[in-house]
Coordinates of C-alpha atoms in Angstrom, one line a residue:
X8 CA -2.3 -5.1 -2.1
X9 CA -0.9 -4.4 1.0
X10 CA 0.3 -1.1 0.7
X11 CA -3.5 -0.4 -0.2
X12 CA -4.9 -2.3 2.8
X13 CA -2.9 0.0 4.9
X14 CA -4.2 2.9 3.6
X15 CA -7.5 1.5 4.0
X16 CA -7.2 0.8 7.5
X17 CA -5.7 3.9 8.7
X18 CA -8.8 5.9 7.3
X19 CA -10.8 3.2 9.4
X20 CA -9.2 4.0 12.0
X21 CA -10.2 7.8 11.7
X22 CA -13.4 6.4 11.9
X23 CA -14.5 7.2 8.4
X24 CA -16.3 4.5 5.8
X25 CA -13.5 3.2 3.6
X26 CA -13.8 0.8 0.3
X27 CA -10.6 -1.0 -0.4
X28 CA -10.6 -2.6 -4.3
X29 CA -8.3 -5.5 -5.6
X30 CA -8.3 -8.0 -8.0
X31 CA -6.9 -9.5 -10.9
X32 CA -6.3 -8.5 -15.0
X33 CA -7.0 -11.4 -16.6
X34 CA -6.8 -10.5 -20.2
X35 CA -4.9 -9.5 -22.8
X36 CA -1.8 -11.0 -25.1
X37 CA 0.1 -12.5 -22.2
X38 CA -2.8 -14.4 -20.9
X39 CA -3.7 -15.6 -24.2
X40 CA 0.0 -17.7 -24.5
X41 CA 0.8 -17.9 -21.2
X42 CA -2.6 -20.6 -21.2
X43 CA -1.7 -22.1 -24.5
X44 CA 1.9 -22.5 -23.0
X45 CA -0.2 -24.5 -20.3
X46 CA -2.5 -26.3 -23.2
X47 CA -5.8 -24.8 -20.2
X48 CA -8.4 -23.1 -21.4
X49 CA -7.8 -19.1 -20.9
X50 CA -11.0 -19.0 -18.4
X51 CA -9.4 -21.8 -16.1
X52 CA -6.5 -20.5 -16.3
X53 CA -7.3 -17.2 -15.1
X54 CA -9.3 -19.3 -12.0
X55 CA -6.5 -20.7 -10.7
X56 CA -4.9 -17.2 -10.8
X57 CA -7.5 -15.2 -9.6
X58 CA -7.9 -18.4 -6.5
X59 CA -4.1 -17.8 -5.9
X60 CA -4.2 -14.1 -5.3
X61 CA -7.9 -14.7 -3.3
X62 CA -6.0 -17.0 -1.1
X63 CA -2.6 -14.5 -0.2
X64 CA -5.4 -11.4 0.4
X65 CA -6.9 -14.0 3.2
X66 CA -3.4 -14.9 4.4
X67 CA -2.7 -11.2 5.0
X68 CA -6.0 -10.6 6.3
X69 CA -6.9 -7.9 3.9
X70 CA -9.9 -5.7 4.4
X71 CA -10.9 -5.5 0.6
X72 CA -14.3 -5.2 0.2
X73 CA -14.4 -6.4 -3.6
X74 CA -12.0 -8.8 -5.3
X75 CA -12.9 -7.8 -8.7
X76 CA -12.0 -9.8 -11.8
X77 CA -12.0 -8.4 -15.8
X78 CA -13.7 -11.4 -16.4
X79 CA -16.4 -10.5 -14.7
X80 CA -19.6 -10.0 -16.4
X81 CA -20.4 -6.7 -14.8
X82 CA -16.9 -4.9 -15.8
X83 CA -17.6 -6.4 -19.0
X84 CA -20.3 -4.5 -19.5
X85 CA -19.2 -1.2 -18.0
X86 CA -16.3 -1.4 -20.3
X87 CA -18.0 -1.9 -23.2
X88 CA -20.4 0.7 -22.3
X89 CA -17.1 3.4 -21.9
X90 CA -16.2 2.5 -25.0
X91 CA -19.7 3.6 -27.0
X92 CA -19.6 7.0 -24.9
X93 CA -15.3 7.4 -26.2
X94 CA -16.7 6.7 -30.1
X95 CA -20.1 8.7 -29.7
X96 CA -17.9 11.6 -28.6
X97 CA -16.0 11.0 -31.0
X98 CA -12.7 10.4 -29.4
X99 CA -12.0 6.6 -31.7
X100 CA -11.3 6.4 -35.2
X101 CA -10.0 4.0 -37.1
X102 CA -6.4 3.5 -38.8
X103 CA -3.6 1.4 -39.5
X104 CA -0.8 1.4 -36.7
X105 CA 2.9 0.3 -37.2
X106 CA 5.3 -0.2 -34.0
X107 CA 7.2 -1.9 -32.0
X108 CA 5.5 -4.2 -29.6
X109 CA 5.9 -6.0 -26.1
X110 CA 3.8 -9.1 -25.5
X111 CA 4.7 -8.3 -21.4
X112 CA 3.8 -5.1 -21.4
X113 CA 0.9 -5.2 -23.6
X114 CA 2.0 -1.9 -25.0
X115 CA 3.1 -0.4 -28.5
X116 CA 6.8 1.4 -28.0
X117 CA 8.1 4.2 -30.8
X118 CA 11.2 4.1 -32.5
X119 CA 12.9 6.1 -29.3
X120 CA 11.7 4.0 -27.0
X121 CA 13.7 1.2 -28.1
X122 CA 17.2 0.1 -28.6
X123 CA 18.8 -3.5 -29.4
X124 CA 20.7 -5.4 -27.2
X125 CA 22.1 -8.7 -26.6
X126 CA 21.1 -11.2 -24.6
X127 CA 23.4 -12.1 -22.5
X128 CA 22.2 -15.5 -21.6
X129 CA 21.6 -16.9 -25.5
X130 CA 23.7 -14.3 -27.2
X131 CA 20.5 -13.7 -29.1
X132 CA 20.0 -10.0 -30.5
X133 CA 16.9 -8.3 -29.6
X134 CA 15.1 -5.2 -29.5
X135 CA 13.5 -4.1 -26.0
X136 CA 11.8 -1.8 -24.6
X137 CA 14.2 0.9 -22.6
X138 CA 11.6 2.1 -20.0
X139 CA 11.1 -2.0 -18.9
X140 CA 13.6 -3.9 -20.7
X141 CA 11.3 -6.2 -22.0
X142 CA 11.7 -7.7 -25.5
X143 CA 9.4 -6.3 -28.4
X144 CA 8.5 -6.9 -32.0
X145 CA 7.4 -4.8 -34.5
X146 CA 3.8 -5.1 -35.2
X147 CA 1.3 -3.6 -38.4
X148 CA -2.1 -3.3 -38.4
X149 CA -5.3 -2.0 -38.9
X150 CA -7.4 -1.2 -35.6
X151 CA -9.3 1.9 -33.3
X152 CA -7.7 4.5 -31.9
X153 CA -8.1 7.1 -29.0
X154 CA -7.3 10.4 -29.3
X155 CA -4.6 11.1 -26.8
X156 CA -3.2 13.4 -28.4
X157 CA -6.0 16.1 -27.2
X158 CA -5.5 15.8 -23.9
X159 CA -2.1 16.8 -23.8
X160 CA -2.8 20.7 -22.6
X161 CA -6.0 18.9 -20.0
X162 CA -3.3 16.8 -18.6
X163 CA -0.5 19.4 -18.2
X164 CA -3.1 22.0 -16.6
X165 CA -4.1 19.6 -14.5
X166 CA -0.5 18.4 -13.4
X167 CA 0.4 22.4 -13.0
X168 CA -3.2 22.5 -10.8
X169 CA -2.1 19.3 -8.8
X170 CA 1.6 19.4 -8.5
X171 CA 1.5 16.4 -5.9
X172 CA -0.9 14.3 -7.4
X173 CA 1.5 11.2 -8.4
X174 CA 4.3 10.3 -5.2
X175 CA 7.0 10.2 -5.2
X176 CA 7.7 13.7 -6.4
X177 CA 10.1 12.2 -9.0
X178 CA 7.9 10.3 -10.7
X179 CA 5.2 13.3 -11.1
X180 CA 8.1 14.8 -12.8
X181 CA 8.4 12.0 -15.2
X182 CA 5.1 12.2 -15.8
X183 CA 5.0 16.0 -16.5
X184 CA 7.9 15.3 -18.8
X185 CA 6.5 12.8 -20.8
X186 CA 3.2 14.8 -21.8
X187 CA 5.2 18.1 -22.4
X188 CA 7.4 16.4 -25.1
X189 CA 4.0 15.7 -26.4
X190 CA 1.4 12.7 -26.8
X191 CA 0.4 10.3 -29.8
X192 CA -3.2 8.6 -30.3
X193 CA -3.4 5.6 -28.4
X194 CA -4.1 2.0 -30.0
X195 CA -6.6 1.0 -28.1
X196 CA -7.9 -2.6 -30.2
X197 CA -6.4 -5.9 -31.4
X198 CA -7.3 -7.4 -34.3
X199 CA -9.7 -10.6 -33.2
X200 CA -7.8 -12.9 -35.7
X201 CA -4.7 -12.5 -33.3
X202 CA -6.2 -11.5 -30.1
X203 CA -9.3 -13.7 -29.2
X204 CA -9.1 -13.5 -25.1
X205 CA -10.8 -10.1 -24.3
X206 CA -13.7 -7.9 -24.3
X207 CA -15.0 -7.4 -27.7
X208 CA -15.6 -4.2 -29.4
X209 CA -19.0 -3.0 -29.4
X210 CA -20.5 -4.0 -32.9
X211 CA -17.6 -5.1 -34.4
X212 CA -16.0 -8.9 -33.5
X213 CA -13.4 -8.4 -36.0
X214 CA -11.5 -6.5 -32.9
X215 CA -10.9 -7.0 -29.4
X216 CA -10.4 -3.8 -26.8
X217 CA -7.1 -3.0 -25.9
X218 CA -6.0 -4.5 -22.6
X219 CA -5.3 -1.4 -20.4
X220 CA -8.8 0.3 -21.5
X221 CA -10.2 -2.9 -20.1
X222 CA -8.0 -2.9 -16.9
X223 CA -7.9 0.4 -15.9
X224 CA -12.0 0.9 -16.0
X225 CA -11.6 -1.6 -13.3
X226 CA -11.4 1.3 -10.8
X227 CA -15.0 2.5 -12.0
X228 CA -16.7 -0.9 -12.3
X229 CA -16.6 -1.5 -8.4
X230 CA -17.7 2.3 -7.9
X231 CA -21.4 1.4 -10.1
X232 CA -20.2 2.7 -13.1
X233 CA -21.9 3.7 -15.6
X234 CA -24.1 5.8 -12.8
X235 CA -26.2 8.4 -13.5
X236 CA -24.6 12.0 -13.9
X237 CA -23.2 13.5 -11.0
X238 CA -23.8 10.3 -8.9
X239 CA -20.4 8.6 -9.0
X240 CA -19.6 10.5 -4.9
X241 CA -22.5 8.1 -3.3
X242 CA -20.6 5.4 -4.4
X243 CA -17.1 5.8 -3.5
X244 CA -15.7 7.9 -6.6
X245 CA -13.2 9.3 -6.9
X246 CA -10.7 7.1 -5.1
X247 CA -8.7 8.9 -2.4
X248 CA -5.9 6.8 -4.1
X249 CA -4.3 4.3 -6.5
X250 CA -1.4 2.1 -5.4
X251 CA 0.6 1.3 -8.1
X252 CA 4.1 -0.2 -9.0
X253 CA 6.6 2.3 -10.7
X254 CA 6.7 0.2 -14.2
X255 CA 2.8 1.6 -15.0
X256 CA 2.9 5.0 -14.2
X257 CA 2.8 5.6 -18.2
X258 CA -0.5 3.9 -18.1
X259 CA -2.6 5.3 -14.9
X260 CA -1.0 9.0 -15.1
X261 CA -1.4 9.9 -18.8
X262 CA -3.8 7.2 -20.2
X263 CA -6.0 6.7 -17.6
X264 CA -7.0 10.2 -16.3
X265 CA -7.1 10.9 -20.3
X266 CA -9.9 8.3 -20.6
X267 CA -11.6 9.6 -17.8
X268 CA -11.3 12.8 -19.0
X269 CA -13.2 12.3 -22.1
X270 CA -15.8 10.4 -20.0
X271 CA -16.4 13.4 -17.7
X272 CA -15.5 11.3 -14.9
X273 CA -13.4 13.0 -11.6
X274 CA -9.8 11.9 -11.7
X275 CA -8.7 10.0 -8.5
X276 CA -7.3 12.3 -5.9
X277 CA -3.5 10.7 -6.0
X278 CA -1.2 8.2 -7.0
X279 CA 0.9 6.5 -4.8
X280 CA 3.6 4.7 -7.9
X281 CA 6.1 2.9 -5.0
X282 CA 8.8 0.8 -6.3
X283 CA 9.9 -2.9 -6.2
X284 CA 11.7 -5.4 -4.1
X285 CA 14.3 -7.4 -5.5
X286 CA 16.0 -10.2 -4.5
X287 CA 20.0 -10.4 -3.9
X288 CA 20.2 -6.3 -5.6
X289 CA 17.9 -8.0 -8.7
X290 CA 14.7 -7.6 -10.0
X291 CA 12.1 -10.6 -9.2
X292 CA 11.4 -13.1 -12.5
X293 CA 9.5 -16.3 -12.0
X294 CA 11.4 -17.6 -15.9
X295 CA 14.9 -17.2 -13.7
X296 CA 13.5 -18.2 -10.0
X297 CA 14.5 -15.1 -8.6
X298 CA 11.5 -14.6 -6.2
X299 CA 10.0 -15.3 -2.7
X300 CA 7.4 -17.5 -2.1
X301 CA 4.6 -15.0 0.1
X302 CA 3.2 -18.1 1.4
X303 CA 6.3 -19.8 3.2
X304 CA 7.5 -16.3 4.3
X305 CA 4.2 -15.5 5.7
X306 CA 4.2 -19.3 7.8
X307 CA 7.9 -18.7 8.7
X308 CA 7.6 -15.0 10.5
X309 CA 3.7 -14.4 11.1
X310 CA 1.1 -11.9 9.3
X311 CA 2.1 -8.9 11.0
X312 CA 6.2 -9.2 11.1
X313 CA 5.6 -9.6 7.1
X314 CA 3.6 -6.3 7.3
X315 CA 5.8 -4.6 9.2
X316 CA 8.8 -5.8 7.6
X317 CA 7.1 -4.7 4.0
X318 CA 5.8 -1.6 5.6
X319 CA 9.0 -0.3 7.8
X320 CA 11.6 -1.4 4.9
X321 CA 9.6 -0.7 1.5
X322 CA 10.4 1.7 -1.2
X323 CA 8.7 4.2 -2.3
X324 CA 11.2 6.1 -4.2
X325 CA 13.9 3.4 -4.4
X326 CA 13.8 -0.1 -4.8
X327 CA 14.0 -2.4 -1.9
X328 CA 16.1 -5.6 -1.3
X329 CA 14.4 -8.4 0.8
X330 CA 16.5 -10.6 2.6
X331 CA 15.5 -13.2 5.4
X332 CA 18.6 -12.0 7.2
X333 CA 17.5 -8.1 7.8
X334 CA 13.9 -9.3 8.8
X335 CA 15.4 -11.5 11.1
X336 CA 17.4 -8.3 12.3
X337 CA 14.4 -6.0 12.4
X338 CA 12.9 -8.6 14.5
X339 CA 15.4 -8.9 17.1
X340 CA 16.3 -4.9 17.1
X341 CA 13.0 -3.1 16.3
X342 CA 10.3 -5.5 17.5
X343 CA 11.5 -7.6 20.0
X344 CA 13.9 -5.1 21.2
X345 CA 12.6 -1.8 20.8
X346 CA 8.7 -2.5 21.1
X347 CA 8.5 -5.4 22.3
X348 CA 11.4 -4.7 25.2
X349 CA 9.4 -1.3 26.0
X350 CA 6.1 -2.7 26.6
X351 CA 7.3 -5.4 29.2
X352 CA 9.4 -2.9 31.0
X353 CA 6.5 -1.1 31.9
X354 CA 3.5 -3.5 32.0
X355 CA 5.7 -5.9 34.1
X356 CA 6.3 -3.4 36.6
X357 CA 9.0 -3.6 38.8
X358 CA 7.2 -2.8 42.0
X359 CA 4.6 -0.7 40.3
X360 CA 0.8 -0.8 39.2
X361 CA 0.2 0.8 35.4
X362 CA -3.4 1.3 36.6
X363 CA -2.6 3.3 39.9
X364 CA 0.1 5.2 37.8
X365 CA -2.4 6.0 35.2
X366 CA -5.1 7.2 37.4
X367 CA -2.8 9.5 39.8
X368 CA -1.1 11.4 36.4
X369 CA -4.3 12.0 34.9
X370 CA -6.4 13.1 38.1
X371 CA -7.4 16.8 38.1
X372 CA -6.0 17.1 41.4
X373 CA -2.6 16.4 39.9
X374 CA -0.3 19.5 39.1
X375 CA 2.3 17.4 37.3
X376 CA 5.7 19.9 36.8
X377 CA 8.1 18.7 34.3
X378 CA 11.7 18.7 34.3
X379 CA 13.8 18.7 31.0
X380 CA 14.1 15.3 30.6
X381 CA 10.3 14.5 31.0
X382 CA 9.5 17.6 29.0
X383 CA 11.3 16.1 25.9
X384 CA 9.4 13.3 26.2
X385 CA 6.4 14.7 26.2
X386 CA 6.8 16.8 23.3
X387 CA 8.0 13.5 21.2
X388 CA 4.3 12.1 22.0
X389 CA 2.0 14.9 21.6
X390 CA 3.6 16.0 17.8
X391 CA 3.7 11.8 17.2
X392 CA 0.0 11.6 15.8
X393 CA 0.4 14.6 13.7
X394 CA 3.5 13.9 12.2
X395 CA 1.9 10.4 11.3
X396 CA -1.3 11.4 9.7
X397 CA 1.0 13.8 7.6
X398 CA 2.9 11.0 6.3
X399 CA 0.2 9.2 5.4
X400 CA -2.2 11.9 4.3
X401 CA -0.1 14.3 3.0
X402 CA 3.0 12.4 1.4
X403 CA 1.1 9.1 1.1
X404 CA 4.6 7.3 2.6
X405 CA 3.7 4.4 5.0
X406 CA 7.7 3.8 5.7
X407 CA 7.9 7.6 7.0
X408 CA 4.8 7.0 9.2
X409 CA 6.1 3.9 10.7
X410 CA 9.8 4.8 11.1
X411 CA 8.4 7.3 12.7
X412 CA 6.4 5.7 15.2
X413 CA 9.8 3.2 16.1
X414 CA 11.7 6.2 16.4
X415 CA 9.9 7.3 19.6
X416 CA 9.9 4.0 20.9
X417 CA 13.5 3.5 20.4
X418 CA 13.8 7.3 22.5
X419 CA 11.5 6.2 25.1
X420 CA 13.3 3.0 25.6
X421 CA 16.6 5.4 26.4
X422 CA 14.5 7.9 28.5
X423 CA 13.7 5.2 30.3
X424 CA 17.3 3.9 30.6
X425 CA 18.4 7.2 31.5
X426 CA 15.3 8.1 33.8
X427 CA 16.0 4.8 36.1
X428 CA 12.7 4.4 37.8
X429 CA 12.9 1.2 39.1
X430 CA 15.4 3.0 41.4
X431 CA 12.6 4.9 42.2
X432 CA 10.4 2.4 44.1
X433 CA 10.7 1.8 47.5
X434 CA 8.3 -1.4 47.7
X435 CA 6.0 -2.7 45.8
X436 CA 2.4 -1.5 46.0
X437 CA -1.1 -2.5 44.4
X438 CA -4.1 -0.3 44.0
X439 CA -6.3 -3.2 45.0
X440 CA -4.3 -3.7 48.2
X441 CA -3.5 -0.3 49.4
X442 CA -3.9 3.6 49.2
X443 CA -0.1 4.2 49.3
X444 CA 0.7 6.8 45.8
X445 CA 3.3 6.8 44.1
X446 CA 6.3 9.0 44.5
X447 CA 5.4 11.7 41.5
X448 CA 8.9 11.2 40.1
X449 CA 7.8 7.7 39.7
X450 CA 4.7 8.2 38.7
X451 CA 5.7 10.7 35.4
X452 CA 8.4 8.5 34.3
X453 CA 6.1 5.2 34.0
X454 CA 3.0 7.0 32.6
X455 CA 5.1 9.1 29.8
X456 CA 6.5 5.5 28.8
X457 CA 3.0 3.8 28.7
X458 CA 1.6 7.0 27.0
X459 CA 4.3 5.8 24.5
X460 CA 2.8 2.2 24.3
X461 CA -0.5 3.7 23.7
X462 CA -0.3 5.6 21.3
X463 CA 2.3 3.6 19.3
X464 CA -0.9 0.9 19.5
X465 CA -3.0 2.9 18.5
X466 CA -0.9 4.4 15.3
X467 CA 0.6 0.7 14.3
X468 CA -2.8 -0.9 14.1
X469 CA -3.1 -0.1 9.9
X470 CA 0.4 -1.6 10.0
X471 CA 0.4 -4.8 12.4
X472 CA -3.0 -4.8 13.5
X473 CA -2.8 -8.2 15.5
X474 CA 0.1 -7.6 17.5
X475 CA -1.0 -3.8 18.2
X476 CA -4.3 -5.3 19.6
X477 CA -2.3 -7.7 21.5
X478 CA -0.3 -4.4 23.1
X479 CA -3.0 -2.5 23.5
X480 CA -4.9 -5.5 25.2
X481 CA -1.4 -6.0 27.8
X482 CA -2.2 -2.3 28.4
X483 CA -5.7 -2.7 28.9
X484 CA -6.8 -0.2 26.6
X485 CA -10.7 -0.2 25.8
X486 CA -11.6 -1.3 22.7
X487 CA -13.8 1.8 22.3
X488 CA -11.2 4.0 22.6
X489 CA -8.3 2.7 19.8
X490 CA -9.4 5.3 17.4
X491 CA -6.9 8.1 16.1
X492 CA -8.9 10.7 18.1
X493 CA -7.7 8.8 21.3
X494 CA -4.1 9.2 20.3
X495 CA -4.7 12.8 20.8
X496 CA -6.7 12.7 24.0
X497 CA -6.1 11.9 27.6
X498 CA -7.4 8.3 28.5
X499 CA -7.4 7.9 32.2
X500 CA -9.4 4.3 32.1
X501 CA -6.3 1.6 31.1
X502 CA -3.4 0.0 32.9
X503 CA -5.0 -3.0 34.2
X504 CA -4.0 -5.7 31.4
X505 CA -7.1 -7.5 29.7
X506 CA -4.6 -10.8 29.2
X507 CA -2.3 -12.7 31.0
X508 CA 0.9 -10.8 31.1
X509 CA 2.8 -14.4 32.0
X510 CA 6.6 -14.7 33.0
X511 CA 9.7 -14.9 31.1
X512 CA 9.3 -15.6 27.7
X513 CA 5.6 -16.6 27.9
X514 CA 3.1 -14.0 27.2
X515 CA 5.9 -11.0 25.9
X516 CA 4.7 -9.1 22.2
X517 CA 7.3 -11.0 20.8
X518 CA 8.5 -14.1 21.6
X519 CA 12.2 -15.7 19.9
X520 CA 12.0 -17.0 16.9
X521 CA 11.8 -20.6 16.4
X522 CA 14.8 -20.3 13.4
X523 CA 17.3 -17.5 13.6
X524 CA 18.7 -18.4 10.1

């Protein structure tokens, strides 16, 4: 969810209309015992789910525009109306299936996608599925199926056609490599006399849809599907992207453009498949108590030092291990004392005024030569915006974006180091107070730095958008100019701060944490 919200965001901030879609799949096997296990009805069960994940979207402050649920009346009905266009096409038949299944992954595996193992726990033998490792059972029955296997040469052209369209780059591969080794039809119903919580099939109650039919049309519901032909664009289809986790790649690269496929229906534009955190080097698991609570880390370290942390540390190739110990670390070193550090050095002045800086480097009568030094600075700035709209554009990779933005801090906080200029001041002066300039040495050194702090604001605010508001606000930015196209142009209007700036402690961008363990 908020990988997604950030994606969202930074398309807001190039001041384009963006539609941001999350929610919950609430049906399906799993459901079906995990609320029997819990002796609820499936319904409330799903309520109290669906309230749960409502409630950490709010805590994140999340810009989804819909919160959709497959539950919901209206994706009911758009799924059940893809599934009479599938059959009228003629792309569902009916006929008995045989293989191994897994409850958790709500997916038939073939013979060679399987292997048994022991459990190491019970000493119980099992088979399991080797793509997820979770436990399966074989399974024979009678129900619909959709003809996947016709799509294999659609798929591959369009792979060939859009080489970059799942990232990372090794998981398009896998992709690629699954459909070349070549595709079997897909069950895509449950018999009704096992599988009771789900959407029906169309004229026959005897069977219930496959989950991830009913899950994945989720993407189109939200969009007004079904829609008139050629209509989908006005309202919001295809998606720019999909955020996904690694472990259902299978099921939004190769079923899920398949489907769409045989609907006639544009294919999303790319798949961002990132991959997981774990906990102490292992994989989360609520049955082991292996996981962090969102809420408690969320009240411990604040919104945005959770959605840096998740941003600046998360994998998208590789998995990532999250410890309370490196975000404590990335506090102290990256926020308090790289960005944080940087923006009191130079909107606490010593013996300068931002806003008389400001206004003397960006005056036409200004001829502004550049030594080395400055020169490299300079250069770090103006290729900054580029370099992070192609992460995020091009390679769809938050982390590269904002490592990249914290690398220039880190350099300007050494230019600065090296460059001195409090050394540079002879007395202090004030705009409001007298005509006296600055010396021009002076003057380049603090404006490069705050050009720094502006547009580092500007680019963090998809990331951390309170405490990049709250920088921008010490710099006295305008609020009308915070959009990407002002990280690319000169703004000769801030450096007087819109909030108190304070003393010591009180009123820095990041203050020391209450608990350093």
């Amino acid at each position: 969810m908020l990988l997604a919200d950030m994606f969202k965001r930074w398309w807001v901030l190039q001041g384009k209309h963006a539609l941001l879609c999350t929610g919950t799949d609430e049906h399906g096997m799993k459901i079906q015992q995990a609320a029997a296990k819990a002796q609820s009805d499936p319904k409330l069960f799903c309520d109290r789910g669906a309230d749960t994940f409502k409630a950490l979207a709010s805590r994140l402050e999340l810009t989804n525009d819909y919160f959709i649920r497959t539950t919901d009346q209206n994706h009911r009905d758009a799924v059940q109306f893809a599934w009479t266009l599938l059959e009228e096409r003629g792309y569902i038949y009916t006929a008995k299936h045989e293989g191994w299944y897994s409850i958790s992954d709500e997916t038939f595996y073939p013979q060679s996608a399987v292997h048994l193992i022991v459990d190491p726990p019970t000493g119980r033998k099992m088979m399991v599925s080797m793509e997820t490792g979770t436990e399966v059972n074989w399974q024979s029955e009678t129900n619909y199926h959709f003809k996947l296997s016709e799509f294999r040469e659609p798929l591959l052209k369009f792979y060939e056609e859009n080489p970059q369209w799942v990232v990372p780059q090794a998981r398009m591969d896998q992709v690629v490599k699954a459909v070349s080794e070549g595709l079997s039809d897909l069950s895509i119903s449950r018999p009704a006399e096992r599988l009771t919580w789900g959407i029906p099939v169309p004229n026959d109650d005897t069977q219930t849809i496959y989950v991830w039919l009913d899950a994945l049309t989720n993407y189109i519901t939200k969009a007004g599907f079904p829609w008139a032909p050629g209509q989908g664009s006005a309202t919001g289809w295809p998606a720019d992207v999909h955020v996904i986790g690694k472990d259902i790649i299978r099921f939004h690269c190769i079923y899920w453009p398949a489907f769409l496929m045989a609907l006639d229906i544009p294919l999303p534009k790319n798949i961002v498949a990132h991959a997981h955190w774990t906990l102490s080097n292992k994989k989360m698991s609520k049955s082991t108590g292996n996981v962090v609570d969102p809420f408690f880390a969320l009240d411990r370290f604040g919104i945005d030092v959770m959605r840096f942390y998740m941003a600046y540390d998360g994998g998208l190739a590789y998995d990532a291990d999250y410890s309370n110990y490196t975000i404590i670390e990335r506090y102290k070193k990256v926020l308090q004392g790289g960005l944080g550090n940087l923006t009191s050095r130079i909107v606490r002045g010593k013996g300068w005024d931002l806003g008389t800086i400001v206004e003397f480097c960006t005056s036409s009568s200004q001829n502004l030569s550049l030594g080395d030094l400055h020169s490299t600075q300079k250069s770090l700035l103006d290729a900054l915006p580029t370099l992070v709209r192609k992460n995020i554009e091009e390679e769809c990779n938050v982390r590269a974006a904002v490592q990249a933005i914290f690398d220039v801090v880190f350099k300007t906080n050494k230019y600065i180091s090296d460059a001195q200029p409090w050394k540079l001041v002879d007395k202090p002066y004030r705009s409001s107070k007298s005509v006296e300039q600055p010396g021009k040495e002076l003057a380049i050194i603090v404006y490069l730095a705050a050009e720094t702090l502006r547009k580092a604001g500007i680019l963090l605010q998809p990331f951390m958008p309170n405490k990049a508001a709250l920088m921008l606000d010490m710099l006295g930015v305008d609020e009308q100019r915070r959009t990407f196209e002002w990280a690319t142009e000169v703004d000769d209007t801030y450096g007087m701060s819109r909030v108190d700036l304070g003393e010591g402690v009180n009123g820095v961008l990041f203050p020391p944490l209450q608990s350093n363990s």
